[in-house]
Amino acid sequence: MRLTLDFTNMLSRAVGEHGITEEEFDRACKKAEAALVSLRAKRDKIRWRDLPYNQTAIVREIKATAEWVRSSCESFVVLGIGGSALGPIAVQQALNHPRWNELPREKRNGPKFYVEDNVDPERMAALFDVIDPETTIFNVITKSGSTSETMAQLLTVMRTLIDLYGEEHLKDRLIATTDCEKGNLIGIAKQYGLKTFYVPEGVGGRFSELCPVGLLPAAVCGIDIETMLAGAALMDAVCDKDDVGKNPALMYAMLETAAMEKGANVGVLMPYADSLKYFADWYAQLWAESLGKKRGLERVGQTPVKALGVTDQHSQVQLYTDGPFDKTVTFLGVEKYRTEFTIPHAVDENPNVAFLSGHTFNELISAERRATEHAVTASGHMNKTILLPVVSAETIGQLIMFFELATAYAGEILGIDAYDQPGVEEGKNMTYALLGKKGYEGKLGEMNRQTERSLV
Ligand code: PA5
């Protein structure tokens, strides 16, 4: 059982003049073939592709730690941001009960789960209103080991735990996930004897969901991480095929980059399942941060937009149909939802409402997806559909690898480095300067020299 990609509606034969013509398709195919070759040449650098295959020992360790966490706490809190947070959120939302934290303990297959991925002071304070440090285990995740947001959260949590239980008990309540050498967290972890997991070399933040960054939080919440990795392995093999017609990630990258050339600067991902809502957030970071780059004097990239079907039909779809031809829409559908829910009979005497009765919510959401797909196509806008047979650990593993590879292929086609993030680093450095970190005084001068404010 694997995901499929239907790209018919990207083509001009389906959507008319704003679609990809046969000639453009053939040209894009050649670029895609070259991208396949150049990505293969980088194989030993893109170590995130090894993750489905080389983690037997680490998975054992993760499962053992997860068992300890599950049996010793009521709440599990991830401290992290960007690639150290979005994957854990997406996978938890996809694979566990949508109201996980509100479920009574006996119906919840693990502790309550929180991911703190911001430094809004109100949110930080609010966390301590809902958790009890006595029954909480924290997992601080930062590949670089130096991100200010995560470090500020870590300091807050450490102070609280040290004041309550003493330094020697930090290791009972705090787990670190970081680089084995670089950054500040590794030193702190060693100093306090924290259980530590490593982000392997060649696995960048936004490509790290399938390493301990994502696997530990998932395992703590009872998710079958081995099956997730098996799904990723299957997709890795499928998306290594030479024939672009049989390689969905390469096809996705090829069509999306061809669409960018035609002015599609916006790429909407619209899952038709609440369980996949945060998957769109994870994808948005992956696509934006990997592909939004300078290429010589040019700028490339595509702005990812996250939408939710059917909710955003009543918010965004007007724009997607009658608005400018500057976007593609990718529908993310589910063939079989995990629950079937029938719309009951209640007002049989009113046929304008009663027609719904006897149908299921499943039928309704699928019909709305197909109807919206039709409306977007009929209005001449390029779109495609990724269909998951079901949302499961296996298909989520597939979807993660699918988008990682699509992003990597798109990076090759665009001729940019998909694995750096100089723009993000610049913001991080400016923050250091503003908060007085030693060595960043020059940056402060740079900022002060910027144009005077124009205020109204
Ligand atoms: O993809 C990336 O590399 C970034 O978005 C990082 O995930 C983000 O900046 C957080 O970095 P770190 O995990 O080093 O704290």
XYZ file of C-alpha atoms and ligand atoms in Angstrom:
471
model
C 0.000 0.000 0.000
C 1.676 3.164 -1.091
C 0.846 6.758 -1.855
C 0.178 7.766 -5.437
C 0.594 11.041 -7.276
C -1.947 12.045 -9.909
C -0.490 14.905 -11.936
C -2.984 15.035 -14.827
C -4.207 18.492 -13.837
C -0.755 20.040 -14.046
C -0.863 19.623 -17.809
C -2.261 22.012 -20.390
C -4.406 19.241 -21.837
C -6.371 19.348 -18.557
C -6.197 22.993 -17.489
C -5.577 24.846 -20.726
C -3.135 27.637 -21.451
C -1.763 27.960 -17.909
C -0.802 24.312 -17.692
C 2.431 22.594 -18.677
C 2.550 21.953 -22.421
C 3.940 18.786 -24.004
C 7.023 20.676 -25.089
C 7.581 22.054 -21.577
C 7.008 18.599 -20.134
C 9.659 17.047 -22.394
C 12.112 19.804 -21.520
C 11.409 19.329 -17.810
C 11.927 15.566 -18.170
C 15.487 16.158 -19.372
C 16.203 18.382 -16.374
C 14.682 15.760 -14.076
C 16.904 13.044 -15.522
C 19.959 15.222 -14.921
C 18.760 15.934 -11.361
C 18.532 12.210 -10.668
C 22.135 11.778 -11.729
C 23.413 14.764 -9.761
C 21.545 13.753 -6.597
C 22.983 10.253 -6.866
C 26.429 11.797 -7.060
C 25.742 13.471 -3.690
C 24.473 10.269 -2.118
C 27.238 10.008 0.483
C 26.565 13.585 1.678
C 22.795 13.362 2.028
C 22.852 11.023 4.993
C 19.156 11.552 5.789
C 18.518 9.054 3.021
C 20.332 6.377 5.040
C 18.063 6.781 8.068
C 15.550 4.061 7.102
C 18.400 1.565 6.826
C 21.095 2.291 9.394
C 19.348 2.774 12.717
C 18.709 -0.716 14.086
C 20.773 -0.157 17.217
C 19.565 3.385 17.791
C 15.921 2.353 17.353
C 16.452 -0.237 20.089
C 17.880 2.459 22.362
C 15.067 4.869 21.528
C 12.436 2.258 22.310
C 14.060 1.456 25.647
C 14.228 5.146 26.580
C 10.651 5.654 25.409
C 9.512 2.821 27.674
C 11.238 4.454 30.633
C 9.635 7.842 29.791
C 6.196 6.331 29.294
C 6.293 4.584 32.635
C 7.678 7.503 34.612
C 5.852 10.653 33.532
C 2.483 12.216 32.846
C 3.749 14.871 30.404
C 6.518 14.829 27.808
C 7.684 18.223 26.584
C 9.830 18.839 23.513
C 11.868 22.051 23.517
C 12.922 22.864 19.958
C 12.117 24.928 16.901
C 11.997 24.567 13.099
C 13.249 21.178 12.019
C 13.566 20.186 15.665
C 9.847 20.674 16.285
C 7.726 20.552 13.134
C 8.303 16.867 12.404
C 7.462 15.687 15.932
C 4.270 17.810 15.857
C 3.249 16.560 12.397
C 3.785 12.888 13.176
C 1.990 13.032 16.522
C -0.991 14.801 14.957
C -1.077 12.370 12.043
C -0.880 9.143 13.974
C -2.445 9.687 17.355
C -5.846 10.705 18.638
C -6.630 14.291 17.534
C -7.417 15.257 21.116
C -4.566 13.289 22.663
C -3.861 15.510 25.652
C -7.519 15.735 26.587
C -8.027 11.965 26.656
C -8.139 10.316 30.063
C -4.887 8.498 30.870
C -6.349 5.025 30.395
C -7.363 5.891 26.835
C -4.046 7.575 25.996
C -1.201 5.317 24.936
C 1.485 7.579 26.437
C 2.057 10.808 28.346
C 0.559 14.156 27.386
C 2.651 15.665 24.614
C 3.719 19.293 24.247
C 6.083 20.868 21.733
C 7.308 24.303 22.718
C 8.502 25.868 19.481
C 8.255 29.546 20.297
C 9.543 32.004 22.844
C 6.330 33.908 23.346
C 6.566 34.707 27.071
C 2.857 34.096 27.591
C 3.134 30.623 26.102
C 6.234 29.753 28.117
C 4.531 30.795 31.349
C 1.356 28.946 30.352
C 3.228 25.670 29.975
C 3.983 25.681 33.669
C 0.272 26.213 34.377
C -0.608 22.889 32.747
C 2.321 20.617 33.542
C 3.578 19.398 36.878
C 7.419 19.324 36.822
C 7.244 16.414 39.245
C 5.678 14.215 36.544
C 7.228 15.720 33.410
C 10.171 14.673 31.259
C 11.668 17.202 28.848
C 13.461 16.502 25.581
C 15.580 19.419 24.390
C 16.266 19.088 20.665
C 18.708 21.263 18.751
C 21.044 20.081 16.060
C 23.266 23.130 16.247
C 23.101 23.134 20.021
C 23.048 26.891 20.019
C 19.662 28.174 18.850
C 18.693 31.046 21.162
C 15.028 30.104 21.406
C 15.762 26.543 22.467
C 18.566 27.595 24.790
C 16.292 30.126 26.512
C 13.709 27.392 27.069
C 16.395 25.029 28.291
C 17.684 27.558 30.811
C 14.140 28.070 32.078
C 13.496 24.367 32.474
C 16.907 23.662 34.035
C 16.472 26.424 36.603
C 13.052 25.073 37.559
C 14.280 21.487 37.847
C 17.468 22.386 39.712
C 15.549 24.528 42.209
C 13.028 21.782 42.815
C 15.171 18.656 42.747
C 18.844 19.624 42.614
C 21.381 19.339 39.824
C 22.016 15.673 40.378
C 18.425 14.820 39.373
C 18.431 16.683 36.062
C 19.287 13.446 34.282
C 16.034 11.875 35.511
C 13.980 14.595 33.859
C 15.859 15.923 30.859
C 16.949 14.213 27.627
C 19.106 15.909 25.005
C 19.089 15.414 21.231
C 21.902 17.230 19.453
C 25.065 17.023 17.388
C 27.714 14.767 18.904
C 30.359 17.499 18.870
C 29.143 20.927 17.792
C 27.278 23.507 19.818
C 26.654 24.141 23.481
C 24.093 21.509 24.337
C 26.493 18.607 24.060
C 28.731 20.149 26.748
C 25.757 20.765 29.043
C 24.505 17.230 28.449
C 27.875 15.772 29.384
C 28.238 18.002 32.424
C 24.923 16.839 33.882
C 25.092 13.266 32.604
C 21.950 13.602 30.495
C 20.720 10.762 28.342
C 21.702 12.014 24.887
C 20.713 11.108 21.350
C 22.608 12.374 18.343
C 21.585 14.004 15.088
C 23.798 12.176 12.597
C 26.166 14.071 10.345
C 24.659 14.944 6.968
C 21.152 15.175 8.444
C 20.028 18.810 8.434
C 17.311 20.135 10.746
C 14.440 19.964 8.288
C 15.520 16.510 7.078
C 15.810 15.085 10.597
C 12.357 13.705 11.378
C 13.433 10.108 10.771
C 16.395 10.287 13.178
C 16.151 10.533 17.009
C 14.785 14.092 16.620
C 11.455 12.638 15.524
C 11.737 9.010 16.515
C 12.040 9.513 20.281
C 8.958 11.760 20.647
C 7.012 9.415 18.349
C 8.026 6.317 20.320
C 7.156 8.036 23.606
C 3.650 8.567 22.208
C 3.344 4.896 21.268
C 3.946 5.274 17.541
C 5.437 2.313 15.693
C 8.708 3.888 14.550
C 10.008 0.757 12.839
C 6.995 0.690 10.535
C 7.454 4.394 9.860
C 11.045 3.733 8.815
C 9.932 0.793 6.668
C 7.516 3.113 4.859
C 10.325 5.593 4.288
C 12.566 2.825 2.925
C 9.894 1.755 0.472
C 9.460 5.327 -0.782
C 13.211 5.839 -1.003
C 13.448 2.816 -3.313
C 10.479 3.908 -5.451
C 11.835 7.437 -5.747
C 15.232 6.241 -6.890
C 13.852 4.837 -10.133
C 15.406 6.077 -13.371
C 12.092 6.455 -15.141
C 10.509 9.744 -14.074
C 7.105 8.236 -14.912
C 7.646 5.698 -12.136
C 9.346 8.016 -9.660
C 6.723 10.180 -7.881
C 9.151 12.449 -5.978
C 11.096 13.227 -9.137
C 7.846 13.838 -11.012
C 6.633 16.178 -8.252
C 9.894 18.134 -8.320
C 9.909 18.264 -12.091
C 6.350 19.548 -12.408
C 6.645 22.026 -9.579
C 9.868 23.530 -10.934
C 8.368 23.624 -14.446
C 5.380 25.436 -12.965
C 7.734 27.891 -11.206
C 9.235 28.723 -14.583
C 5.726 29.607 -15.740
C 5.274 31.996 -12.828
C 3.790 29.705 -10.166
C 5.524 31.390 -7.252
C 3.144 29.912 -4.729
C 2.670 26.231 -3.901
C -0.365 25.338 -1.836
C -0.480 22.043 0.052
C -4.037 21.231 1.025
C -4.557 18.079 3.058
C -8.109 16.820 3.405
C -7.636 15.436 6.896
C -7.146 17.171 10.208
C -4.561 14.510 10.958
C -2.393 15.937 8.162
C -2.861 19.609 9.020
C 0.539 19.934 10.681
C 2.141 17.855 7.991
C 1.552 20.888 5.773
C 3.503 22.997 8.316
C 6.391 20.550 8.207
C 6.333 20.548 4.398
C 6.215 24.355 4.283
C 9.502 24.642 6.197
C 11.157 21.937 4.116
C 10.151 23.484 0.803
C 10.699 27.137 1.770
C 13.985 26.866 3.596
C 15.516 24.385 1.171
C 14.577 26.080 -2.091
C 14.347 29.792 -1.290
C 17.857 30.730 -2.352
C 20.037 33.111 -4.321
C 21.344 31.640 -7.566
C 24.018 34.055 -8.693
C 22.169 37.285 -9.261
C 18.825 35.516 -9.475
C 16.427 34.498 -6.708
C 14.621 31.183 -6.767
C 12.051 29.410 -4.636
C 8.344 29.008 -4.253
C 6.268 30.271 -1.330
C 4.574 27.298 0.329
C 1.075 27.898 1.593
C -0.651 25.528 3.955
C -4.376 25.089 3.627
C -6.775 22.611 5.192
C -9.584 20.888 3.347
C -12.444 21.403 3.722
C -12.028 24.279 6.198
C -10.119 26.516 3.800
C -12.579 25.937 0.987
C -14.520 28.585 2.860
C -11.509 30.856 3.097
C -8.925 30.337 0.333
C -10.486 28.440 -2.566
C -12.092 31.551 -4.059
C -8.531 32.822 -4.577
C -7.327 29.474 -5.911
C -10.033 29.457 -8.591
C -10.601 33.073 -9.622
C -7.321 34.579 -8.464
C -4.097 34.996 -10.440
C -2.293 32.133 -12.172
C 0.630 32.341 -9.769
C 0.155 29.109 -7.922
C -0.175 25.351 -7.955
C -2.383 23.437 -5.559
C -1.445 20.003 -4.257
C -4.369 18.180 -2.734
C -3.441 15.582 -0.156
C -6.281 13.097 0.046
C -6.984 10.011 2.117
C -8.731 7.024 0.601
C -9.843 5.355 3.814
C -10.221 7.359 7.005
C -9.667 5.494 10.259
C -13.197 6.173 11.426
C -16.484 6.021 9.606
C -19.104 8.449 10.774
C -22.626 8.413 9.380
C -24.741 11.535 9.035
C -27.963 10.648 10.820
C -31.548 11.280 9.806
C -33.072 14.178 11.741
C -35.141 16.452 9.508
C -36.494 14.051 6.896
C -39.291 16.415 5.913
C -36.763 18.960 4.583
C -35.206 17.434 1.423
C -32.711 20.301 1.037
C -31.007 19.149 4.221
C -32.180 15.540 4.390
C -30.208 14.572 1.247
C -27.117 14.466 3.477
C -28.603 11.883 5.853
C -27.438 8.322 5.339
C -24.206 9.484 3.710
C -21.046 9.426 5.787
C -18.696 12.258 6.740
C -16.154 10.154 4.842
C -18.181 10.482 1.652
C -18.730 14.178 2.281
C -15.063 15.081 2.770
C -13.984 12.995 -0.242
C -16.724 14.477 -2.425
C -15.659 17.970 -1.383
C -12.047 17.218 -2.266
C -13.027 15.942 -5.685
C -15.398 18.857 -6.227
C -12.710 21.400 -5.297
C -10.187 19.627 -7.496
C -12.682 19.934 -10.327
C -13.361 23.632 -9.618
C -9.638 24.459 -9.513
C -9.059 22.515 -12.754
C -12.057 24.062 -14.500
C -10.749 27.528 -13.616
C -7.485 26.681 -15.399
C -5.207 26.389 -12.355
C -2.547 23.717 -12.169
C -3.130 21.155 -9.436
C -2.259 17.605 -8.514
C -3.315 15.043 -5.950
C -1.312 12.881 -3.611
C -3.511 10.097 -2.338
C -2.705 8.151 0.817
C -4.490 4.802 1.011
C -4.791 5.388 4.765
C -2.994 7.507 7.364
C -0.708 5.036 9.128
C 2.835 4.820 10.438
C 3.794 3.243 7.135
C 2.254 5.874 4.855
C 3.498 8.737 7.028
C 7.009 7.314 6.690
C 6.414 7.238 2.936
C 5.121 10.796 2.853
C 8.106 12.133 4.795
C 10.584 10.493 2.448
C 8.519 11.499 -0.582
C 8.644 15.200 0.274
C 12.290 15.089 1.353
C 13.247 13.552 -1.973
C 10.965 15.864 -3.964
C 12.693 18.799 -2.253
C 16.139 17.364 -2.925
C 15.333 16.766 -6.610
C 13.853 20.255 -6.917
C 17.067 21.665 -5.434
C 19.080 19.851 -8.104
C 16.791 21.048 -10.896
C 16.987 24.630 -9.624
C 20.753 24.383 -9.259
C 20.916 25.533 -5.637
C 22.140 24.148 -2.329
C 18.998 22.777 -0.678
C 20.770 22.054 2.592
C 21.985 25.434 3.822
C 19.927 28.307 5.274
C 22.024 31.490 5.253
C 18.963 33.686 5.697
C 17.975 31.881 8.893
C 21.541 32.034 10.205
C 21.587 35.787 9.602
C 18.518 36.231 11.800
C 20.068 34.020 14.487
C 23.267 36.103 14.450
C 21.356 39.383 14.690
C 19.489 38.047 17.718
C 22.805 37.162 19.379
C 23.980 40.712 18.702
C 20.844 42.316 20.121
C 21.048 40.243 23.289
C 24.711 41.033 23.809
C 26.422 37.745 22.912
C 30.168 38.203 22.797
C 31.688 38.349 19.317
C 28.603 39.759 17.608
C 29.210 43.468 18.329
C 29.885 44.132 14.620
C 26.452 42.842 13.696
C 24.884 45.347 16.066
C 26.664 48.195 14.276
C 25.402 46.817 10.968
C 21.847 46.877 12.266
C 22.132 50.396 13.664
C 23.365 51.647 10.314
C 20.203 50.464 8.591
C 17.843 53.011 7.092
C 15.948 55.177 9.527
C 12.454 53.977 10.383
C 9.485 55.354 8.489
C 6.711 55.412 11.004
C 3.156 56.645 10.716
O 16.283 23.198 8.928
C 17.034 23.815 9.660
O 18.235 23.577 9.704
C 16.510 24.879 10.604
O 15.216 25.238 10.344
C 16.619 24.374 12.028
O 15.860 23.201 12.175
C 16.164 25.412 13.055
O 16.783 26.646 12.828
C 16.507 24.930 14.457
O 17.862 24.640 14.538
P 18.473 23.741 15.658
O 17.905 22.364 15.549
O 19.934 23.759 15.380
O 18.140 24.377 16.961
